Short mmCIF file of C-alpha atoms in Angstrom, two decimals:
data_model
loop_
_atom_site.label_atom_id
_atom_site.label_comp_id
_atom_site.label_asym_id
_atom_site.label_seq_id
_atom_site.Cartn_x
_atom_site.Cartn_y
_atom_site.Cartn_z
CA UNK A 167 5.18 6.38 64.05
CA UNK A 168 8.84 5.18 63.17
CA UNK A 169 7.56 1.72 62.40
CA UNK A 170 4.75 2.77 60.70
CA UNK A 171 7.00 4.58 58.23
CA UNK A 172 9.18 1.77 57.53
CA UNK A 173 6.66 -0.68 56.96
CA UNK A 174 5.04 1.68 54.35
CA UNK A 175 8.36 2.17 52.80
CA UNK A 176 8.80 -1.31 52.63
CA UNK A 177 5.28 -2.31 51.06
CA UNK A 178 6.32 -1.35 47.32
CA UNK A 179 9.52 -3.49 47.68
CA UNK A 180 6.84 -6.47 48.71
CA UNK A 181 4.64 -5.45 46.05
CA UNK A 182 7.26 -5.90 43.58
CA UNK A 183 8.82 -9.20 44.92
CA UNK A 184 7.55 -11.60 42.18
CA UNK A 185 6.57 -15.24 43.14
CA UNK A 186 8.61 -17.79 41.71
CA UNK A 187 7.36 -19.50 38.59
CA UNK A 188 5.05 -22.87 39.39
CA UNK A 189 4.68 -24.84 36.34
CA UNK A 190 2.03 -27.05 38.27
CA UNK A 191 0.06 -23.67 39.65
CA UNK A 192 0.52 -22.48 35.84
CA UNK A 193 -0.89 -25.70 34.30
CA UNK A 194 -3.75 -25.90 36.54
CA UNK A 195 -4.43 -22.11 35.75
CA UNK A 196 -5.05 -22.82 32.25
CA UNK A 197 -1.92 -22.11 30.96
CA UNK A 198 -1.02 -25.26 29.39
CA UNK A 199 -4.60 -25.28 27.57
CA UNK A 200 -3.72 -21.98 26.27
CA UNK A 201 -0.47 -22.91 24.90
CA UNK A 202 -2.02 -26.14 23.40
CA UNK A 203 -4.98 -24.22 21.53
CA UNK A 204 -2.18 -21.58 20.42
CA UNK A 205 0.33 -23.82 18.86
CA UNK A 206 -1.76 -25.19 16.16
CA UNK A 207 -2.54 -21.80 14.89
CA UNK A 208 0.93 -20.42 15.38
CA UNK A 209 2.18 -23.41 13.23
CA UNK A 210 -0.34 -22.75 10.38
CA UNK A 211 0.88 -19.14 10.57
CA UNK A 212 4.64 -19.68 10.33
CA UNK A 213 4.10 -22.36 7.55
CA UNK A 214 1.99 -20.52 5.13
CA UNK A 215 3.40 -16.89 6.04
CA UNK A 216 7.16 -17.40 6.79
CA UNK A 217 7.48 -20.87 4.78
CA UNK A 218 7.43 -18.83 1.14
CA UNK A 219 9.35 -16.42 2.36
CA UNK A 220 12.42 -18.71 3.48
CA UNK A 221 12.04 -20.87 0.33
CA UNK A 222 12.11 -17.88 -1.61
CA UNK A 223 15.16 -17.02 -0.15
CA UNK A 224 16.63 -20.18 -0.84
CA UNK A 225 15.12 -20.44 -4.40
CA UNK A 226 17.21 -16.82 -5.16
CA UNK A 227 20.40 -18.63 -5.05
CA UNK A 228 19.24 -21.52 -7.18
CA UNK A 229 18.81 -22.21 -10.69
CA UNK A 230 15.75 -24.20 -11.77
CA UNK A 231 12.72 -23.98 -13.81
CA UNK A 232 10.86 -26.24 -10.89
CA UNK A 233 10.81 -29.14 -13.45
CA UNK A 234 14.22 -30.34 -13.58
CA UNK A 235 16.51 -30.66 -10.29
CA UNK A 236 17.66 -27.26 -8.69
CA UNK A 237 21.19 -26.19 -9.31
CA UNK A 238 22.87 -24.12 -6.17
CA UNK A 239 24.31 -21.12 -8.21
CA UNK A 240 24.95 -18.55 -5.12
CA UNK A 241 24.99 -15.08 -6.18
CA UNK A 242 24.62 -15.68 -9.72
CA UNK A 243 21.05 -14.75 -9.93
CA UNK A 244 21.42 -11.28 -8.30
CA UNK A 245 24.70 -10.76 -10.50
CA UNK A 246 22.69 -11.51 -13.55
CA UNK A 247 19.70 -9.55 -12.52
CA UNK A 248 21.56 -6.34 -11.87
CA UNK A 249 23.41 -6.46 -15.12
CA UNK A 250 20.24 -7.09 -17.26
CA UNK A 251 19.88 -3.49 -18.93
CA UNK A 252 15.86 -3.97 -19.23
CA UNK A 253 16.15 -3.94 -15.11
CA UNK A 254 16.77 -0.07 -15.28
CA UNK A 255 14.09 0.75 -17.40
CA UNK A 256 11.60 -1.17 -15.71
CA UNK A 257 12.84 0.59 -12.28
CA UNK A 258 12.47 3.78 -13.90
CA UNK A 259 8.67 3.16 -15.13
CA UNK A 260 7.93 1.89 -11.79
CA UNK A 261 9.10 5.11 -10.44
CA UNK A 262 7.53 7.25 -12.75
CA UNK A 263 4.30 5.57 -12.08
CA UNK A 264 4.69 5.82 -8.32
CA UNK A 265 5.53 9.75 -8.66
CA UNK A 266 2.76 10.25 -10.86
CA UNK A 267 0.30 8.43 -8.75
CA UNK A 268 1.38 10.40 -5.59
CA UNK A 269 1.19 13.43 -7.23
CA UNK A 270 -2.01 13.28 -8.90
CA UNK A 271 -3.58 10.23 -7.52
CA UNK A 272 -2.93 10.77 -3.69
CA UNK A 273 -4.65 13.99 -3.15
CA UNK A 274 -7.62 12.86 -4.72
CA UNK A 275 -9.12 10.61 -1.98
CA UNK A 276 -8.49 13.00 0.63
CA UNK A 277 -10.54 15.87 -1.46
CA UNK A 278 -13.12 13.13 -1.90
CA UNK A 279 -13.51 12.36 2.01
CA UNK A 280 -13.64 16.19 2.61
CA UNK A 281 -16.39 16.72 0.06
CA UNK A 282 -18.35 13.89 1.06
CA UNK A 283 -17.72 14.72 4.88
CA UNK A 284 -18.94 18.20 4.33
CA UNK A 285 -22.13 17.33 1.99
CA UNK A 286 -23.68 15.66 5.27
CA UNK A 287 -27.08 15.10 3.33
CA UNK A 288 -27.21 11.57 1.39
CA UNK A 289 -23.60 10.84 2.88
CA UNK A 290 -24.67 7.52 2.82
CA UNK A 291 -24.96 7.34 -1.08
CA UNK A 292 -21.97 9.28 -1.66
CA UNK A 293 -20.13 6.53 0.09
CA UNK A 294 -21.46 3.80 -1.85
CA UNK A 295 -21.11 5.97 -5.00
CA UNK A 296 -16.94 6.38 -4.05
CA UNK A 297 -16.63 2.91 -3.24
CA UNK A 298 -18.23 1.22 -6.17
CA UNK A 299 -15.32 1.10 -8.37
CA UNK A 300 -13.41 -1.16 -5.54
CA UNK A 301 -16.00 -3.60 -5.94
CA UNK A 302 -15.65 -4.02 -9.64
CA UNK A 303 -13.43 -6.71 -10.35
CA UNK A 304 -10.12 -5.67 -11.42
CA UNK A 305 -10.04 -7.48 -15.01
CA UNK A 306 -13.53 -6.53 -16.02
CA UNK A 307 -12.65 -2.86 -15.06
CA UNK A 308 -9.36 -2.92 -16.99
CA UNK A 309 -11.08 -4.72 -20.21
CA UNK A 310 -13.89 -1.74 -19.73
CA UNK A 311 -11.38 0.86 -19.77
CA UNK A 312 -9.70 -0.85 -22.69
CA UNK A 313 -12.63 -0.21 -24.46
CA UNK A 314 -12.74 3.51 -22.98
CA UNK A 315 -9.00 4.18 -24.28
CA UNK A 316 -9.91 3.20 -27.78
CA UNK A 317 -7.24 5.62 -30.10
CA UNK A 318 -9.57 6.14 -32.88
CA UNK A 319 -11.72 9.33 -32.79
CA UNK A 320 -14.76 7.07 -32.40
CA UNK A 321 -13.64 6.06 -28.86
CA UNK A 322 -15.26 6.87 -25.87
CA UNK A 323 -13.02 8.98 -24.18
CA UNK A 324 -12.17 10.81 -27.43
CA UNK A 325 -15.78 11.10 -28.39
CA UNK A 326 -16.33 13.11 -25.07
CA UNK A 327 -13.05 15.12 -25.29
CA UNK A 328 -14.02 15.90 -28.92
CA UNK A 329 -17.00 17.67 -27.87
CA UNK A 330 -15.10 20.40 -25.91
CA UNK A 331 -12.55 20.13 -28.82
CA UNK A 332 -9.80 18.28 -27.38
CA UNK A 333 -8.40 15.14 -28.95
CA UNK A 334 -8.13 12.71 -30.24
CA UNK A 335 -5.73 11.09 -27.90
CA UNK A 336 -3.66 7.71 -28.63
CA UNK A 337 -3.87 6.72 -24.73
CA UNK A 338 -2.22 3.44 -24.71
CA UNK A 339 -0.90 3.09 -28.03
CA UNK A 340 2.03 5.92 -27.19
CA UNK A 341 4.91 5.69 -25.10
CA UNK A 342 4.15 9.10 -23.57
CA UNK A 343 0.50 8.63 -22.71
CA UNK A 344 0.60 4.83 -22.10
CA UNK A 345 1.98 5.46 -18.18
CA UNK A 346 -0.29 8.39 -17.43
CA UNK A 347 -3.51 6.28 -19.00
CA UNK A 348 -2.83 3.49 -16.39
CA UNK A 349 -2.40 5.94 -13.49
CA UNK A 350 -5.76 7.51 -14.53
CA UNK A 351 -7.29 4.22 -14.20
CA UNK A 352 -5.50 3.28 -10.79
CA UNK A 353 -6.66 6.37 -9.21
CA UNK A 354 -10.20 5.69 -10.39
CA UNK A 355 -10.18 2.28 -8.96
CA UNK A 356 -8.49 2.82 -5.75
CA UNK A 357 -9.76 6.65 -4.68
CA UNK A 358 -12.96 5.40 -3.44
CA UNK A 359 -11.98 2.53 -1.05
CA UNK A 360 -8.92 4.82 0.24
CA UNK A 361 -11.80 7.89 0.75
CA UNK A 362 -13.63 5.54 2.72
CA UNK A 363 -10.38 5.20 5.32
CA UNK A 364 -10.25 9.14 5.49
CA UNK A 365 -14.14 9.47 6.01
CA UNK A 366 -13.80 7.14 8.99
CA UNK A 367 -11.03 8.97 10.22
CA UNK A 368 -12.89 12.57 9.74
CA UNK A 369 -15.30 11.09 12.14
CA UNK A 370 -12.71 11.18 15.23
CA UNK A 371 -12.23 15.01 14.48
CA UNK A 372 -13.61 16.70 17.42
CA UNK A 373 -16.82 18.80 16.15
CA UNK A 374 -16.05 21.56 18.90
CA UNK A 375 -12.76 22.56 16.79
CA UNK A 376 -15.22 23.32 13.87
CA UNK A 377 -17.45 25.16 15.94
CA UNK A 378 -14.79 27.35 17.26
CA UNK A 379 -13.50 27.96 14.23
CA UNK A 380 -16.86 29.08 12.57
CA UNK A 381 -17.18 31.19 15.56
CA UNK A 382 -14.15 32.81 14.93
CA UNK A 383 -15.27 33.55 11.06
CA UNK A 384 -13.13 30.90 9.39
CA UNK A 385 -14.40 29.74 5.89
CA UNK A 386 -14.33 26.01 4.57
CA UNK A 387 -10.82 26.37 3.08
CA UNK A 388 -9.40 27.60 6.39
CA UNK A 389 -11.31 24.73 8.37
CA UNK A 390 -9.86 22.14 6.21
CA UNK A 391 -6.33 23.61 5.93
CA UNK A 392 -6.17 24.14 10.08
CA UNK A 393 -8.18 21.55 11.17
CA UNK A 394 -9.32 18.87 8.94
CA UNK A 395 -5.40 18.15 7.61
CA UNK A 396 -3.69 18.37 10.71
CA UNK A 397 -5.88 16.34 12.58
CA UNK A 398 -5.79 13.66 9.29
CA UNK A 399 -1.68 14.10 9.48
CA UNK A 400 -1.13 10.45 10.98
CA UNK A 401 -3.46 8.93 8.90
CA UNK A 402 -2.26 10.52 5.50
CA UNK A 403 1.49 9.61 6.62
CA UNK A 404 0.24 5.96 6.77
CA UNK A 405 -1.57 6.01 3.65
CA UNK A 406 0.81 7.47 1.80
CA UNK A 407 3.75 4.72 2.79
CA UNK A 408 0.90 2.03 2.00
CA UNK A 409 0.31 3.93 -1.57
CA UNK A 410 4.43 4.12 -2.12
CA UNK A 411 4.60 0.12 -1.38
CA UNK A 412 1.85 -0.59 -3.75
CA UNK A 413 3.02 1.37 -6.60
CA UNK A 414 6.04 -0.31 -6.52
CA UNK A 415 4.42 -3.59 -7.19
CA UNK A 416 2.44 -2.25 -9.79
CA UNK A 417 1.47 -5.21 -12.02
CA UNK A 418 -2.38 -6.25 -13.17
CA UNK A 419 -2.33 -2.93 -14.71
CA UNK A 420 0.60 -2.86 -16.96
CA UNK A 421 -0.07 -6.74 -17.87
CA UNK A 422 -3.62 -6.22 -18.80
CA UNK A 423 -3.33 -2.90 -20.43
CA UNK A 424 -0.34 -3.08 -22.82
CA UNK A 425 1.77 -5.86 -21.51
CA UNK A 426 4.61 -3.74 -20.93
CA UNK A 427 4.72 -1.89 -23.86
CA UNK A 428 4.38 0.12 -26.14
CA UNK A 429 8.29 0.01 -26.62
CA UNK A 430 8.56 -1.28 -23.00
CA UNK A 431 7.02 2.17 -21.98
CA UNK A 432 5.03 0.20 -19.30
CA UNK A 433 7.42 -2.66 -18.14
CA UNK A 434 7.64 -2.72 -14.42
CA UNK A 435 9.80 -4.24 -12.21
CA UNK A 436 7.07 -7.38 -11.05
CA UNK A 437 5.76 -7.50 -14.76
CA UNK A 438 9.83 -8.46 -15.22
CA UNK A 439 9.71 -10.67 -12.48
CA UNK A 440 6.76 -12.66 -14.02
CA UNK A 441 8.59 -12.30 -17.74
CA UNK A 442 11.84 -14.13 -15.57
CA UNK A 443 9.50 -16.66 -14.14
CA UNK A 444 6.69 -17.76 -16.55
CA UNK A 445 7.92 -16.26 -20.27
CA UNK A 446 12.05 -16.98 -19.61
CA UNK A 447 11.42 -20.27 -17.18
CA UNK A 448 13.99 -18.79 -14.76
CA UNK A 449 12.60 -19.03 -11.24
CA UNK A 450 15.79 -18.24 -9.66
CA UNK A 451 16.26 -15.15 -11.14
CA UNK A 452 12.54 -14.12 -10.79
CA UNK A 453 12.67 -14.82 -7.05
CA UNK A 454 16.38 -13.01 -6.79
CA UNK A 455 14.33 -9.59 -8.08
CA UNK A 456 11.81 -10.15 -6.00
CA UNK A 457 14.26 -9.96 -2.67
CA UNK A 458 15.92 -7.44 -4.25
CA UNK A 459 12.69 -5.55 -4.15
CA UNK A 460 11.77 -6.28 -0.71
CA UNK A 461 14.96 -5.42 0.44
CA UNK A 462 14.18 -1.94 -1.25
CA UNK A 463 10.69 -1.41 0.03
CA UNK A 464 11.81 -2.42 3.71
CA UNK A 465 14.45 0.19 3.37
CA UNK A 466 12.02 2.82 1.97
CA UNK A 467 9.88 2.13 4.88
CA UNK A 468 12.63 2.67 7.56
CA UNK A 469 13.67 5.77 5.80
CA UNK A 470 10.14 6.94 5.38
CA UNK A 471 9.63 5.85 8.93
CA UNK A 472 12.39 8.18 10.35
CA UNK A 473 11.68 11.42 8.01
CA UNK A 474 7.98 11.53 8.71
CA UNK A 475 8.29 10.78 12.56
CA UNK A 476 9.19 14.27 13.67
CA UNK A 477 6.21 15.44 11.26
CA UNK A 478 3.96 13.37 12.90
CA UNK A 479 4.62 14.06 16.62
CA UNK A 480 4.71 18.22 16.22
#
């Protein structure tokens, strides 16, 4: 009996003991072929993913227009960018856009997904209609919305609002309404594709939770508040972070709608990077501002993670 117990105690130790690495056996077992197959893929990924990142970091310490030889200037590009008085305005405009998109644009996909999920009949049609704005080319959609935003009383939106006694509104032609107008378009363009993600997440919610709530007499609003939203909590946190990162990189909309106007009311950080590079020909300053933006977004992501970590696990 004693020998049996000793053998049983020694068995886990023998199982934990690893065999020494045998390169011949490893190669014959297919390890060498796996490495040879993976190396080209890894090299291509590193070259096209991390190559531009490293080159951008180097370029941020140089002064160049990509035509003449680059001149090493150290931290001068960062000093120049941070001393630019227009950077404050661009940062405030970008933060203003992010705030409007978060307050008004973020809840809409959630509401849309819940409505489509509740209206089970013709849900395929509703999904297609919700996703329709995402398949429209952004340039074509923006040009179409510029026509809708005609500030005259005969403009598309002003005519429709005139039927209920509102307007006309200047839309993109006024400083106080230009950014909200861009947020309105961005919400229309992105709400559908985001709603599809929420609809997919809703499919994972256990139906017995809703059935139990209905038996207890819970109405639709109580079911949404006590079941749907808590079950979507992690997805909501991830989508909120992605939206914050995306809104701080807004470029296409202000570039095509207003070009940063009127009076720099829609000048964003990425639009300023574009002006540094392709208007002023200073690619060093443009890259330096890009690096600062990347550092800010990285710091924002870390802070966001630690702030929401407790909420997502409770």
